CSV table of C-alpha atoms in Angstrom, one decimal:
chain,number,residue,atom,x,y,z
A,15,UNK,CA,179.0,-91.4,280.8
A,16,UNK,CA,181.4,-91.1,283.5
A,17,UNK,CA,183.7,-88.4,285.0
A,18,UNK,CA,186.5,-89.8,283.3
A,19,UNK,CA,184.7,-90.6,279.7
A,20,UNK,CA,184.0,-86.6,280.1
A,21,UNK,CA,187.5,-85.8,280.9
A,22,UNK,CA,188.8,-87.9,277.7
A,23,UNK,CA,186.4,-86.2,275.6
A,24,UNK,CA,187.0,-83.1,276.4
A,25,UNK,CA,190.5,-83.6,275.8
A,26,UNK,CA,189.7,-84.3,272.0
A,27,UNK,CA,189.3,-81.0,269.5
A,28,UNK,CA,188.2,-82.1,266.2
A,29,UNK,CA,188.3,-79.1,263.8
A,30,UNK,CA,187.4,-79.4,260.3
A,31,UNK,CA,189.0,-76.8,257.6
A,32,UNK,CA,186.5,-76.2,254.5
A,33,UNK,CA,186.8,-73.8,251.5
A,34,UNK,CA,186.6,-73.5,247.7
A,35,UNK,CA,189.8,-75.1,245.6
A,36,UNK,CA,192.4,-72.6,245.2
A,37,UNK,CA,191.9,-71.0,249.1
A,38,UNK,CA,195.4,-71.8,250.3
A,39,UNK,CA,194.0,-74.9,252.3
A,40,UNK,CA,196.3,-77.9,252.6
A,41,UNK,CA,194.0,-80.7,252.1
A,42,UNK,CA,195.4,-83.4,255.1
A,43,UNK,CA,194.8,-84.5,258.0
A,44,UNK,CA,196.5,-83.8,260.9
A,45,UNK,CA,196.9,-84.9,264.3
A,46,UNK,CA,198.6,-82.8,267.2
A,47,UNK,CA,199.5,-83.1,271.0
A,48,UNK,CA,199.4,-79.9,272.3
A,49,UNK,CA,199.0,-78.2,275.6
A,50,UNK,CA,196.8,-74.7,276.2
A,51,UNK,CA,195.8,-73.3,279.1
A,52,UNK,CA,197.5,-76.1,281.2
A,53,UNK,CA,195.2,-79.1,279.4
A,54,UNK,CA,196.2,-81.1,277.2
A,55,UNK,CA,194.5,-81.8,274.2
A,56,UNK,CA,194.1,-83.9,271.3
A,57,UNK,CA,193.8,-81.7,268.0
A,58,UNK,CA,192.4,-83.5,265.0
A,59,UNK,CA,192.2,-81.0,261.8
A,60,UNK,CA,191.0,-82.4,259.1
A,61,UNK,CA,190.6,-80.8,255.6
A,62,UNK,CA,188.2,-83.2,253.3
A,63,UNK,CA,188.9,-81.5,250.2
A,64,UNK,CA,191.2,-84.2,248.5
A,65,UNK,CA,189.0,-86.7,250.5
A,66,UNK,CA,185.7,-86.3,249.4
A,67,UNK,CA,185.6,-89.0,246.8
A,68,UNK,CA,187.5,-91.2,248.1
A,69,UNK,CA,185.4,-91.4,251.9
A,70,UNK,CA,182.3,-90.1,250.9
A,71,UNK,CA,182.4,-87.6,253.6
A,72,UNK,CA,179.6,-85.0,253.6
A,73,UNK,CA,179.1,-82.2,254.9
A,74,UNK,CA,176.7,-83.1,256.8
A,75,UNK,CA,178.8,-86.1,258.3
A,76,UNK,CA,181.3,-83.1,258.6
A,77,UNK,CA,179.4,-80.6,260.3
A,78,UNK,CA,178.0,-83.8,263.2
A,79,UNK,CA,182.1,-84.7,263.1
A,80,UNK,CA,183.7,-81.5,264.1
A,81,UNK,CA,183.8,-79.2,267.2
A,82,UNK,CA,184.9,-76.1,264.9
A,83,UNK,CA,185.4,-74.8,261.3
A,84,UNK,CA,187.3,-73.0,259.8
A,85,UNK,CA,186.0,-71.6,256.8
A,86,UNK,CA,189.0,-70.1,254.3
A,87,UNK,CA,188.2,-68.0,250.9
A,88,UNK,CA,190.8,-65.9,248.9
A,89,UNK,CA,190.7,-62.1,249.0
A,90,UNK,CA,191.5,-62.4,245.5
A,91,UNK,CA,188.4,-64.6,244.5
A,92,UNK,CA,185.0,-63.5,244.9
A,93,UNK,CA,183.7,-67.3,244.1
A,94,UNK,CA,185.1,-68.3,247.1
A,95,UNK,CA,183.8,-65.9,249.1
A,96,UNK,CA,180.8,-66.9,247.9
A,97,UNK,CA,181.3,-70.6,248.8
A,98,UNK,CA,182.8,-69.3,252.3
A,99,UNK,CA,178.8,-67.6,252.9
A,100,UNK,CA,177.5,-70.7,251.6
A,101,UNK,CA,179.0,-73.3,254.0
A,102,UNK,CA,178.9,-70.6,257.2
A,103,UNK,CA,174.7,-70.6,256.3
A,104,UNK,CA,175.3,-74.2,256.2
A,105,UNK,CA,176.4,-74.5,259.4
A,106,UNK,CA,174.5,-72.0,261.5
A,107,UNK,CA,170.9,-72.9,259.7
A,108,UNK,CA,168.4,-74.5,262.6
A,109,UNK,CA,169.1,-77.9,262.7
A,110,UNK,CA,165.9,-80.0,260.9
A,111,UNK,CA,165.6,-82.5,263.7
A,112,UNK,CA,164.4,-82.9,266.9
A,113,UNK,CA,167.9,-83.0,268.3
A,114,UNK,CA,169.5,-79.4,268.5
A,115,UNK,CA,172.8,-78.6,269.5
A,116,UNK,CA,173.0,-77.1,273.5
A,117,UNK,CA,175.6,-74.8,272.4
A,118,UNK,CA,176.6,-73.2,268.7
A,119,UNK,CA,179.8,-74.5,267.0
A,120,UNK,CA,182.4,-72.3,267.0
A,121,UNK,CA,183.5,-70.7,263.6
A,122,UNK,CA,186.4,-68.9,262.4
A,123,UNK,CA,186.4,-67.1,258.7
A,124,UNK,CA,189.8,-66.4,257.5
A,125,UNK,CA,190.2,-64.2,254.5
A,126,UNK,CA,193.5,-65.9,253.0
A,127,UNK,CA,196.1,-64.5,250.4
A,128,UNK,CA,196.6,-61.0,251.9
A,129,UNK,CA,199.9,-60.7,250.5
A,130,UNK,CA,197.4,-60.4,246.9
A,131,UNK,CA,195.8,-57.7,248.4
A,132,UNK,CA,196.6,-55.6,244.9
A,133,UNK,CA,194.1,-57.6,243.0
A,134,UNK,CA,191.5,-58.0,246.2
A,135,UNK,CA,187.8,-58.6,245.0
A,136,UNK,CA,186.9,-59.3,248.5
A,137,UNK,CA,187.6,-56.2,250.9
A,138,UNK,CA,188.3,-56.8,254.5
A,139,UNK,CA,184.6,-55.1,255.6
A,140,UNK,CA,182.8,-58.2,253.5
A,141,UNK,CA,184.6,-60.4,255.7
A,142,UNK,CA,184.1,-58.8,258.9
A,143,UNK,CA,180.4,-58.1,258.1
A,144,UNK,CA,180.0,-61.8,256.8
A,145,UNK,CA,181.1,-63.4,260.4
A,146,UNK,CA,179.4,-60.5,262.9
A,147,UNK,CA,176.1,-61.4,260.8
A,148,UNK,CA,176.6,-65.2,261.4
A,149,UNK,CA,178.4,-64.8,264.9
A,150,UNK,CA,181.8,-65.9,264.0
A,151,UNK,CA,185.3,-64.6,264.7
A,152,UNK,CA,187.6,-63.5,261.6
A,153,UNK,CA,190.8,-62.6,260.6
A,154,UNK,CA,192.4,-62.4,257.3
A,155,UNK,CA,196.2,-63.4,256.7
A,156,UNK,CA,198.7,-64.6,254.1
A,157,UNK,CA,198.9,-68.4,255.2
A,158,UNK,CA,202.1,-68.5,252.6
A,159,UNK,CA,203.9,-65.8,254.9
A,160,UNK,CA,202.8,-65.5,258.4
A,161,UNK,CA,202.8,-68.5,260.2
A,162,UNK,CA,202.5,-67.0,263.2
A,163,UNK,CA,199.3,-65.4,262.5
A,164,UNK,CA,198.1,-69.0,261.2
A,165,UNK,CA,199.0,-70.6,264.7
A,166,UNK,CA,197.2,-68.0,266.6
A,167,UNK,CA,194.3,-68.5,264.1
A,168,UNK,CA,193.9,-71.7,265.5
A,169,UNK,CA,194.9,-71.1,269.0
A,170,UNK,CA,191.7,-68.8,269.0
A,171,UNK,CA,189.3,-71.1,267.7
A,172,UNK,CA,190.7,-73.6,269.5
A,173,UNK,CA,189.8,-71.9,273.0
A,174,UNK,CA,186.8,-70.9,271.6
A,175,UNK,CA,186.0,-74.8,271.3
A,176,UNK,CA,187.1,-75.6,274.5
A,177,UNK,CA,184.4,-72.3,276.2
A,178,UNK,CA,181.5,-74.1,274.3
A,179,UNK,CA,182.7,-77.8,275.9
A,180,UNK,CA,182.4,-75.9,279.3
A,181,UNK,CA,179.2,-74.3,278.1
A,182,UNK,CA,177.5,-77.8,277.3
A,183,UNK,CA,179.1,-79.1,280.1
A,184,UNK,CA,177.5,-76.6,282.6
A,185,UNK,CA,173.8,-76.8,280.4
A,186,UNK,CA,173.9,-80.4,280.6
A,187,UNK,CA,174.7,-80.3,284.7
A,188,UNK,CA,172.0,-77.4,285.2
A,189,UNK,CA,169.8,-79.1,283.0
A,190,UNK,CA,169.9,-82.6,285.2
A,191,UNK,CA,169.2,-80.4,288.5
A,192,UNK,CA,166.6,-78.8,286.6
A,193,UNK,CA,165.0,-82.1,285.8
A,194,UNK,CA,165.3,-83.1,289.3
A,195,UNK,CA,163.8,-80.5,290.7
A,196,UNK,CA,160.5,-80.9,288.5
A,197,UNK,CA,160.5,-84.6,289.2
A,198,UNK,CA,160.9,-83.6,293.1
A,199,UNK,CA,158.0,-80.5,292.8
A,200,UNK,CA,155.6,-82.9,290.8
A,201,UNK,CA,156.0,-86.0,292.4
A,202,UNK,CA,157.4,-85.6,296.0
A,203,UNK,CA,154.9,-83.0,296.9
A,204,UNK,CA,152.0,-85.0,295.9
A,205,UNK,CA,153.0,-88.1,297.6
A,206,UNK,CA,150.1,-88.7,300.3
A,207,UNK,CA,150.4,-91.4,303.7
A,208,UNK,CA,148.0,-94.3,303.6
């Protein structure tokens, strides 16, 4: 792949939002130019929820697709807190094949329906413990009234997808003067004149 294949990669942020029915999630997907931190990107969110019968779309064709989750339950609904652990396990178990990831997928866990905080099952220190345990970032909100605090959700996730493209970026380059090295110290050391 060439410099400018990278470029137009990197450029693209596909971001996948999963969660239990009833979560506050809007079930679409969207598209978005935006600009942040002087690049501009390509933001692809896509929440499969009303989808999944109708592309087949697993979640494991969902977890290869996407650069970042995130993973909404309802402070008001312990089943979907439940189903919140269960997809974040999902995503951070060791990958069964040979081919592993260079860097983890970035993960956001947003407790949503704050403004129900008066019939909370879920208390805020589940949450945070839930995604220190399972190295994610959280936050919980009322999606409903703080739109603000929903566009910096994803402004933060979204930065933290474009650290690990520089992360894999900088593996893979090390990784190819690593090789050379070795190639260099096994092979261009031995070589002998006739």
């Amino acid at each position: 792949m060439d410099q400018k294949e990278q470029k137009g990669k990197m450029n693209e942020v596909k971001l996948s939002v999963l969660g239990g029915e009833g979560t506050g999630k809007s079930e679409s997907i969207y598209n978005k130019h935006l600009c942040l931190e002087g690049k501009q990107l390509n933001l692809e969110i896509y929440d499969p929820s009303s989808q999944l019968q109708k592309a087949n779309f697993s979640l494991t064709s969902k977890l290869h697709w996407a650069d970042g989750f995130v993973i909404v339950y309802d402070i008001s609904d312990r089943s979907s807190f439940a189903f919140a652990k269960a997809l974040i396990y999902r995503i951070r178990e060791p990958q069964a094949s040979h081919c592993k990831r260079a860097v983890e997928q970035a993960v956001l866990l947003v407790g949503n329906k704050q403004d129900l905080c008066h019939v909370r099952e879920v208390g805020w220190e589940e949450g945070e413990k839930l995604a220190l345990d399972n190295r994610c970032q959280f936050c919980e909100l009322s999606a409903a009234e703080q739109s603000l605090e929903v566009e910096m959700m994803f402004i933060r996730i979204i930065k933290d997808i474009l650290t690990n493209f520089k992360l894999k970026e900088k593996r893979r380059s090390s990784g190819s003067k690593s090789m050379a090295k070795l190639i260099n110290n096994v092979f261009g050391k031995r070589r002998k004149s006739v």
